[in-house]
PDB file of C-alpha atoms in Angstrom:
ATOM      1  CA  MET A  59     -30.512 -59.052  20.167  1.00 53.00           C
ATOM      2  CA  LYS A  60     -33.523 -60.406  18.333  1.00 61.00           C
ATOM      3  CA  LYS A  61     -35.550 -58.010  16.224  1.00 60.00           C
ATOM      4  CA  GLU A  62     -38.652 -58.314  18.425  1.00 61.00           C
ATOM      5  CA  ASN A  63     -36.553 -57.585  21.513  1.00 77.00           C
ATOM      6  CA  LEU A  64     -35.028 -54.539  19.850  1.00 83.00           C
ATOM      7  CA  VAL A  65     -38.496 -53.223  19.007  1.00 89.00           C
ATOM      8  CA  PHE A  66     -39.656 -53.797  22.603  1.00 91.00           C
ATOM      9  CA  HIS A  67     -36.615 -52.037  24.057  1.00 90.00           C
ATOM     10  CA  THR A  68     -37.044 -49.119  21.648  1.00 92.00           C
ATOM     11  CA  VAL A  69     -40.707 -48.695  22.587  1.00 93.00           C
ATOM     12  CA  LEU A  70     -39.898 -48.955  26.292  1.00 94.00           C
ATOM     13  CA  ALA A  71     -37.119 -46.381  25.878  1.00 94.00           C
ATOM     14  CA  LEU A  72     -39.568 -43.985  24.194  1.00 93.00           C
ATOM     15  CA  VAL A  73     -42.117 -44.481  26.974  1.00 95.00           C
ATOM     16  CA  LEU A  74     -39.462 -43.965  29.645  1.00 95.00           C
ATOM     17  CA  THR A  75     -38.181 -40.845  27.886  1.00 94.00           C
ATOM     18  CA  LEU A  76     -41.676 -39.327  27.653  1.00 94.00           C
ATOM     19  CA  THR A  77     -42.223 -40.201  31.307  1.00 96.00           C
ATOM     20  CA  ILE A  78     -39.013 -38.435  32.355  1.00 96.00           C
ATOM     21  CA  ILE A  79     -39.991 -35.361  30.335  1.00 94.00           C
ATOM     22  CA  SER A  80     -43.527 -35.316  31.759  1.00 96.00           C
ATOM     23  CA  LEU A  81     -42.305 -35.760  35.326  1.00 96.00           C
ATOM     24  CA  SER A  82     -39.791 -32.945  34.791  1.00 96.00           C
ATOM     25  CA  VAL A  83     -42.543 -30.596  33.614  1.00 96.00           C
ATOM     26  CA  VAL A  84     -44.883 -31.467  36.501  1.00 97.00           C
ATOM     27  CA  PHE A  85     -42.071 -31.233  39.056  1.00 97.00           C
ATOM     28  CA  THR A  86     -41.037 -27.803  37.793  1.00 97.00           C
ATOM     29  CA  LEU A  87     -44.662 -26.613  37.856  1.00 96.00           C
ATOM     30  CA  ALA A  88     -45.017 -27.739  41.463  1.00 96.00           C
ATOM     31  CA  PHE A  89     -41.599 -26.398  42.577  1.00 97.00           C
ATOM     32  CA  ARG A  90     -42.684 -23.053  43.989  1.00 97.00           C
ATOM     33  CA  PRO A  91     -39.307 -22.099  45.540  1.00 97.00           C
ATOM     34  CA  LEU A  92     -38.049 -21.325  42.027  1.00 97.00           C
ATOM     35  CA  TYR A  93     -40.586 -18.513  41.725  1.00 98.00           C
ATOM     36  CA  TYR A  94     -40.098 -17.376  45.309  1.00 98.00           C
ATOM     37  CA  LEU A  95     -36.371 -16.924  44.610  1.00 97.00           C
ATOM     38  CA  ASP A  96     -37.152 -15.057  41.388  1.00 97.00           C
ATOM     39  CA  ILE A  97     -39.349 -12.570  43.241  1.00 97.00           C
ATOM     40  CA  SER A  98     -36.172 -11.158  44.737  1.00 95.00           C
ATOM     41  CA  ALA A  99     -33.743 -12.032  41.944  1.00 96.00           C
ATOM     42  CA  LEU A 100     -35.858 -10.404  39.219  1.00 96.00           C
ATOM     43  CA  GLY A 101     -37.219  -7.561  41.359  1.00 96.00           C
ATOM     44  CA  ILE A 102     -40.811  -8.615  40.648  1.00 97.00           C
ATOM     45  CA  ALA A 103     -42.248  -6.677  43.587  1.00 96.00           C
ATOM     46  CA  GLU A 104     -40.533  -3.461  42.494  1.00 96.00           C
ATOM     47  CA  GLN A 105     -41.476  -3.853  38.837  1.00 94.00           C
ATOM     48  CA  SER A 106     -45.092  -4.868  39.434  1.00 95.00           C
ATOM     49  CA  GLY A 107     -45.833  -2.541  42.328  1.00 94.00           C
ATOM     50  CA  TYR A 108     -47.328  -5.358  44.428  1.00 96.00           C
ATOM     51  CA  PRO A 109     -45.921  -6.436  47.804  1.00 97.00           C
ATOM     52  CA  GLU A 110     -44.200  -9.826  47.930  1.00 97.00           C
ATOM     53  CA  GLU A 111     -46.845 -11.363  50.190  1.00 97.00           C
ATOM     54  CA  GLU A 112     -49.599 -10.477  47.700  1.00 97.00           C
ATOM     55  CA  ILE A 113     -47.521 -11.767  44.784  1.00 98.00           C
ATOM     56  CA  ARG A 114     -46.984 -15.098  46.509  1.00 97.00           C
ATOM     57  CA  GLU A 115     -50.654 -15.393  47.387  1.00 97.00           C
ATOM     58  CA  ASN A 116     -51.788 -14.917  43.783  1.00 97.00           C
ATOM     59  CA  TYR A 117     -49.040 -17.144  42.394  1.00 98.00           C
ATOM     60  CA  ASP A 118     -49.950 -19.950  44.799  1.00 97.00           C
ATOM     61  CA  VAL A 119     -53.565 -19.804  43.658  1.00 97.00           C
ATOM     62  CA  LEU A 120     -52.414 -20.041  40.022  1.00 97.00           C
ATOM     63  CA  ILE A 121     -50.231 -23.083  40.754  1.00 97.00           C
ATOM     64  CA  ASP A 122     -52.993 -24.775  42.776  1.00 96.00           C
ATOM     65  CA  TYR A 123     -55.262 -24.265  39.776  1.00 96.00           C
ATOM     66  CA  ASN A 124     -52.750 -25.700  37.301  1.00 96.00           C
ATOM     67  CA  MET A 125     -51.961 -28.677  39.524  1.00 95.00           C
ATOM     68  CA  SER A 126     -55.636 -29.555  39.859  1.00 91.00           C
ATOM     69  CA  LEU A 127     -57.229 -32.141  37.589  1.00 85.00           C
ATOM     70  CA  GLY A 128     -60.712 -30.829  38.341  1.00 78.00           C
ATOM     71  CA  SER A 129     -62.874 -28.242  36.625  1.00 76.00           C
ATOM     72  CA  ASP A 130     -62.677 -25.551  39.298  1.00 86.00           C
ATOM     73  CA  ARG A 131     -62.677 -21.927  38.215  1.00 91.00           C
ATOM     74  CA  LEU A 132     -59.606 -19.745  38.574  1.00 95.00           C
ATOM     75  CA  GLU A 133     -60.109 -16.727  40.814  1.00 95.00           C
ATOM     76  CA  PHE A 134     -57.164 -14.598  41.860  1.00 97.00           C
ATOM     77  CA  PRO A 135     -57.384 -13.265  45.437  1.00 96.00           C
ATOM     78  CA  THR A 136     -56.551  -9.659  44.541  1.00 96.00           C
ATOM     79  CA  LEU A 137     -55.906  -9.460  40.779  1.00 96.00           C
ATOM     80  CA  ALA A 138     -58.456  -8.723  38.077  1.00 95.00           C
ATOM     81  CA  MET A 139     -58.754 -11.066  35.099  1.00 96.00           C
ATOM     82  CA  SER A 140     -60.325 -10.678  31.658  1.00 96.00           C
ATOM     83  CA  GLU A 141     -62.330 -13.397  29.905  1.00 96.00           C
ATOM     84  CA  PRO A 142     -59.565 -14.011  27.318  1.00 95.00           C
ATOM     85  CA  GLY A 143     -57.147 -14.289  30.228  1.00 95.00           C
ATOM     86  CA  ARG A 144     -59.372 -16.873  31.906  1.00 95.00           C
ATOM     87  CA  ILE A 145     -59.611 -18.847  28.657  1.00 95.00           C
ATOM     88  CA  HIS A 146     -55.837 -18.806  28.284  1.00 95.00           C
ATOM     89  CA  PHE A 147     -55.293 -20.188  31.769  1.00 95.00           C
ATOM     90  CA  GLU A 148     -57.856 -22.911  31.056  1.00 95.00           C
ATOM     91  CA  GLU A 149     -55.877 -23.845  27.956  1.00 94.00           C
ATOM     92  CA  VAL A 150     -52.637 -23.811  29.936  1.00 95.00           C
ATOM     93  CA  ARG A 151     -54.086 -26.161  32.545  1.00 96.00           C
ATOM     94  CA  ALA A 152     -55.317 -28.489  29.790  1.00 94.00           C
ATOM     95  CA  ILE A 153     -51.732 -28.730  28.522  1.00 94.00           C
ATOM     96  CA  PHE A 154     -50.394 -29.388  32.008  1.00 96.00           C
ATOM     97  CA  ASN A 155     -53.084 -32.055  32.486  1.00 95.00           C
ATOM     98  CA  ILE A 156     -51.736 -33.868  29.430  1.00 95.00           C
ATOM     99  CA  PHE A 157     -48.295 -33.953  31.032  1.00 96.00           C
ATOM    100  CA  LYS A 158     -49.789 -35.145  34.328  1.00 96.00           C
ATOM    101  CA  TYR A 159     -51.679 -37.986  32.651  1.00 96.00           C
ATOM    102  CA  MET A 160     -48.580 -38.878  30.619  1.00 96.00           C
ATOM    103  CA  ALA A 161     -46.500 -38.941  33.813  1.00 96.00           C
ATOM    104  CA  ILE A 162     -48.975 -41.235  35.585  1.00 96.00           C
ATOM    105  CA  ALA A 163     -49.550 -43.606  32.660  1.00 96.00           C
ATOM    106  CA  GLY A 164     -45.900 -43.520  31.631  1.00 96.00           C
ATOM    107  CA  ALA A 165     -44.688 -44.310  35.145  1.00 95.00           C
ATOM    108  CA  ALA A 166     -46.988 -47.332  35.322  1.00 96.00           C
ATOM    109  CA  LEU A 167     -45.978 -48.637  31.880  1.00 95.00           C
ATOM    110  CA  SER A 168     -42.287 -47.935  32.506  1.00 94.00           C
ATOM    111  CA  MET A 169     -42.358 -49.763  35.819  1.00 94.00           C
ATOM    112  CA  ALA A 170     -43.990 -52.799  34.232  1.00 95.00           C
ATOM    113  CA  GLY A 171     -41.421 -52.792  31.427  1.00 93.00           C
ATOM    114  CA  ILE A 172     -38.499 -52.317  33.825  1.00 92.00           C
ATOM    115  CA  VAL A 173     -39.594 -55.261  35.994  1.00 93.00           C
ATOM    116  CA  PHE A 174     -40.057 -57.434  32.897  1.00 92.00           C
ATOM    117  CA  CYS A 175     -36.597 -56.550  31.548  1.00 90.00           C
ATOM    118  CA  ALA A 176     -34.945 -56.947  34.947  1.00 89.00           C
ATOM    119  CA  ARG A 177     -36.195 -60.522  35.186  1.00 90.00           C
ATOM    120  CA  ARG A 178     -34.699 -61.219  31.745  1.00 88.00           C
ATOM    121  CA  LYS A 179     -31.525 -59.276  32.622  1.00 88.00           C
ATOM    122  CA  GLU A 180     -31.948 -57.020  29.568  1.00 88.00           C
ATOM    123  CA  PHE A 181     -31.141 -53.344  29.966  1.00 90.00           C
ATOM    124  CA  ARG A 182     -30.583 -51.934  26.491  1.00 90.00           C
ATOM    125  CA  TYR A 183     -33.675 -49.725  26.840  1.00 92.00           C
ATOM    126  CA  LEU A 184     -31.789 -47.729  29.496  1.00 92.00           C
ATOM    127  CA  LYS A 185     -29.018 -46.923  27.051  1.00 91.00           C
ATOM    128  CA  LEU A 186     -31.513 -45.898  24.373  1.00 91.00           C
ATOM    129  CA  SER A 187     -33.478 -43.769  26.840  1.00 92.00           C
ATOM    130  CA  SER A 188     -30.329 -42.026  28.090  1.00 91.00           C
ATOM    131  CA  ILE A 189     -29.490 -41.067  24.494  1.00 91.00           C
ATOM    132  CA  LEU A 190     -33.005 -39.840  23.733  1.00 88.00           C
ATOM    133  CA  THR A 191     -33.286 -37.788  26.920  1.00 88.00           C
ATOM    134  CA  VAL A 192     -29.919 -36.100  26.450  1.00 82.00           C
ATOM    135  CA  ALA A 193     -30.697 -35.185  22.833  1.00 81.00           C
ATOM    136  CA  LEU A 194     -33.785 -33.149  23.780  1.00 75.00           C
ATOM    137  CA  PRO A 195     -32.109 -30.895  26.382  1.00 74.00           C
ATOM    138  CA  ALA A 196     -29.211 -30.344  23.996  1.00 78.00           C
ATOM    139  CA  LEU A 197     -31.506 -29.230  21.160  1.00 78.00           C
ATOM    140  CA  LEU A 198     -33.876 -27.100  23.223  1.00 75.00           C
ATOM    141  CA  GLY A 199     -31.043 -25.713  25.322  1.00 75.00           C
ATOM    142  CA  LEU A 200     -29.364 -24.554  22.127  1.00 80.00           C
ATOM    143  CA  LEU A 201     -32.545 -22.769  21.024  1.00 75.00           C
ATOM    144  CA  VAL A 202     -32.892 -21.078  24.420  1.00 73.00           C
ATOM    145  CA  ALA A 203     -29.244 -20.026  24.378  1.00 76.00           C
ATOM    146  CA  ILE A 204     -29.444 -18.627  20.839  1.00 80.00           C
ATOM    147  CA  ASN A 205     -32.674 -16.658  21.203  1.00 82.00           C
ATOM    148  CA  TRP A 206     -34.958 -17.104  24.203  1.00 81.00           C
ATOM    149  CA  ASP A 207     -37.486 -14.505  23.019  1.00 83.00           C
ATOM    150  CA  TRP A 208     -37.929 -16.308  19.691  1.00 83.00           C
ATOM    151  CA  ALA A 209     -38.241 -19.703  21.412  1.00 80.00           C
ATOM    152  CA  PHE A 210     -40.810 -18.297  23.866  1.00 84.00           C
ATOM    153  CA  VAL A 211     -42.988 -16.801  21.126  1.00 85.00           C
ATOM    154  CA  ALA A 212     -42.615 -19.848  18.870  1.00 85.00           C
ATOM    155  CA  PHE A 213     -43.781 -22.135  21.686  1.00 83.00           C
ATOM    156  CA  HIS A 214     -46.932 -20.086  22.227  1.00 86.00           C
ATOM    157  CA  HIS A 215     -47.735 -20.076  18.520  1.00 85.00           C
ATOM    158  CA  LEU A 216     -47.402 -23.868  18.466  1.00 86.00           C
ATOM    159  CA  ALA A 217     -49.293 -24.512  21.705  1.00 86.00           C
ATOM    160  CA  PHE A 218     -52.212 -22.092  21.237  1.00 89.00           C
ATOM    161  CA  ASN A 219     -54.471 -21.273  18.300  1.00 88.00           C
ATOM    162  CA  ASN A 220     -55.253 -17.750  19.522  1.00 91.00           C
ATOM    163  CA  ASP A 221     -53.447 -14.688  20.837  1.00 90.00           C
ATOM    164  CA  TYR A 222     -54.989 -14.728  24.319  1.00 91.00           C
ATOM    165  CA  TRP A 223     -51.501 -15.369  25.717  1.00 91.00           C
ATOM    166  CA  ILE A 224     -50.621 -11.757  24.856  1.00 91.00           C
ATOM    167  CA  PHE A 225     -51.823 -10.138  28.078  1.00 93.00           C
ATOM    168  CA  ASP A 226     -52.713  -6.496  28.600  1.00 94.00           C
ATOM    169  CA  PRO A 227     -51.494  -5.440  32.069  1.00 95.00           C
ATOM    170  CA  ALA A 228     -54.494  -3.119  32.354  1.00 94.00           C
ATOM    171  CA  THR A 229     -56.995  -6.011  32.185  1.00 96.00           C
ATOM    172  CA  ASP A 230     -54.760  -8.902  33.324  1.00 96.00           C
ATOM    173  CA  PRO A 231     -52.263  -7.517  35.848  1.00 96.00           C
ATOM    174  CA  VAL A 232     -51.069 -11.060  36.615  1.00 97.00           C
ATOM    175  CA  ILE A 233     -48.666 -10.653  33.703  1.00 96.00           C
ATOM    176  CA  THR A 234     -46.763  -8.046  35.710  1.00 96.00           C
ATOM    177  CA  ILE A 235     -45.782 -10.712  38.254  1.00 97.00           C
ATOM    178  CA  LEU A 236     -44.860 -13.322  35.603  1.00 96.00           C
ATOM    179  CA  PRO A 237     -41.836 -11.942  33.724  1.00 95.00           C
ATOM    180  CA  ASP A 238     -40.479 -13.779  30.686  1.00 92.00           C
ATOM    181  CA  THR A 239     -37.211 -14.461  32.486  1.00 94.00           C
ATOM    182  CA  PHE A 240     -39.043 -16.571  35.059  1.00 96.00           C
ATOM    183  CA  PHE A 241     -40.378 -18.793  32.267  1.00 94.00           C
ATOM    184  CA  MET A 242     -36.842 -19.104  30.930  1.00 91.00           C
ATOM    185  CA  HIS A 243     -35.752 -20.304  34.365  1.00 95.00           C
ATOM    186  CA  CYS A 244     -38.599 -22.834  34.295  1.00 95.00           C
ATOM    187  CA  ALA A 245     -37.468 -24.066  30.872  1.00 90.00           C
ATOM    188  CA  LEU A 246     -33.889 -24.425  32.120  1.00 90.00           C
ATOM    189  CA  MET A 247     -35.067 -26.328  35.187  1.00 94.00           C
ATOM    190  CA  ILE A 248     -37.099 -28.716  33.032  1.00 93.00           C
ATOM    191  CA  LEU A 249     -34.094 -29.294  30.781  1.00 89.00           C
ATOM    192  CA  GLY A 250     -31.918 -29.847  33.844  1.00 91.00           C
ATOM    193  CA  CYS A 251     -34.337 -32.435  35.239  1.00 93.00           C
ATOM    194  CA  VAL A 252     -34.487 -34.232  31.886  1.00 93.00           C
ATOM    195  CA  ALA A 253     -30.696 -34.222  31.650  1.00 90.00           C
ATOM    196  CA  PHE A 254     -30.539 -35.661  35.173  1.00 93.00           C
ATOM    197  CA  GLY A 255     -32.897 -38.427  34.055  1.00 93.00           C
ATOM    198  CA  SER A 256     -30.589 -39.144  31.129  1.00 92.00           C
ATOM    199  CA  VAL A 257     -27.520 -39.406  33.375  1.00 92.00           C
ATOM    200  CA  LEU A 258     -29.419 -41.619  35.815  1.00 93.00           C
ATOM    201  CA  CYS A 259     -30.444 -44.009  33.029  1.00 92.00           C
ATOM    202  CA  ALA A 260     -26.847 -44.172  31.790  1.00 91.00           C
ATOM    203  CA  LEU A 261     -25.455 -44.866  35.265  1.00 92.00           C
ATOM    204  CA  ILE A 262     -28.023 -47.577  35.994  1.00 91.00           C
ATOM    205  CA  TYR A 263     -27.311 -49.134  32.590  1.00 91.00           C
ATOM    206  CA  ARG A 264     -23.573 -49.267  33.291  1.00 89.00           C
ATOM    207  CA  LYS A 265     -24.139 -50.754  36.741  1.00 87.00           C
ATOM    208  CA  CYS A 266     -26.583 -53.380  35.460  1.00 83.00           C
ATOM    209  CA  ARG A 267     -24.206 -54.442  32.694  1.00 79.00           C
ATOM    210  CA  LYS A 268     -21.526 -55.173  35.285  1.00 68.00           C
TER     211      LYS A 268
END
């Protein structure tokens, strides 16, 4: 393969990998059944003292807020919220918006690159992308398996330049319905989706080569 083709395939593989990761994050954010199952599995209603219907109602509002690209203000139906808490959720949505924009732009660029390569019958980018996407779940999955609490705290220190993510249940009771274990399940689901993307790329690559 010519050097310029190798560079193109490498760049396309990186774009496709970032797109798979971004889509996995957005899909997991929007997949509410994961939380609904955890309400029972983790005993969230019993631990928080709120009925399941009220928990779902407040959680749905939070997800609607994070899925929105607008500038609407977060208001929980029945839960109080402090100003630092509001700021934190604004910062969280800003991060999710980055993933949403990356998913949209990445999907468009990936599709253009895939069509271009298909016409030339070149598929090496799929092999490269399958390797890149399997490496990330393996690394992050190892960190989660070794010490989830450390990984959770380390992520927040990297993602935020303040300590507003440390909620006081007295002023931000929403934290009582968002246990750390639920976020671990979200992380595992994201890694699972990324790993699925890796396998899919590998299978398509093998089929195209034949």
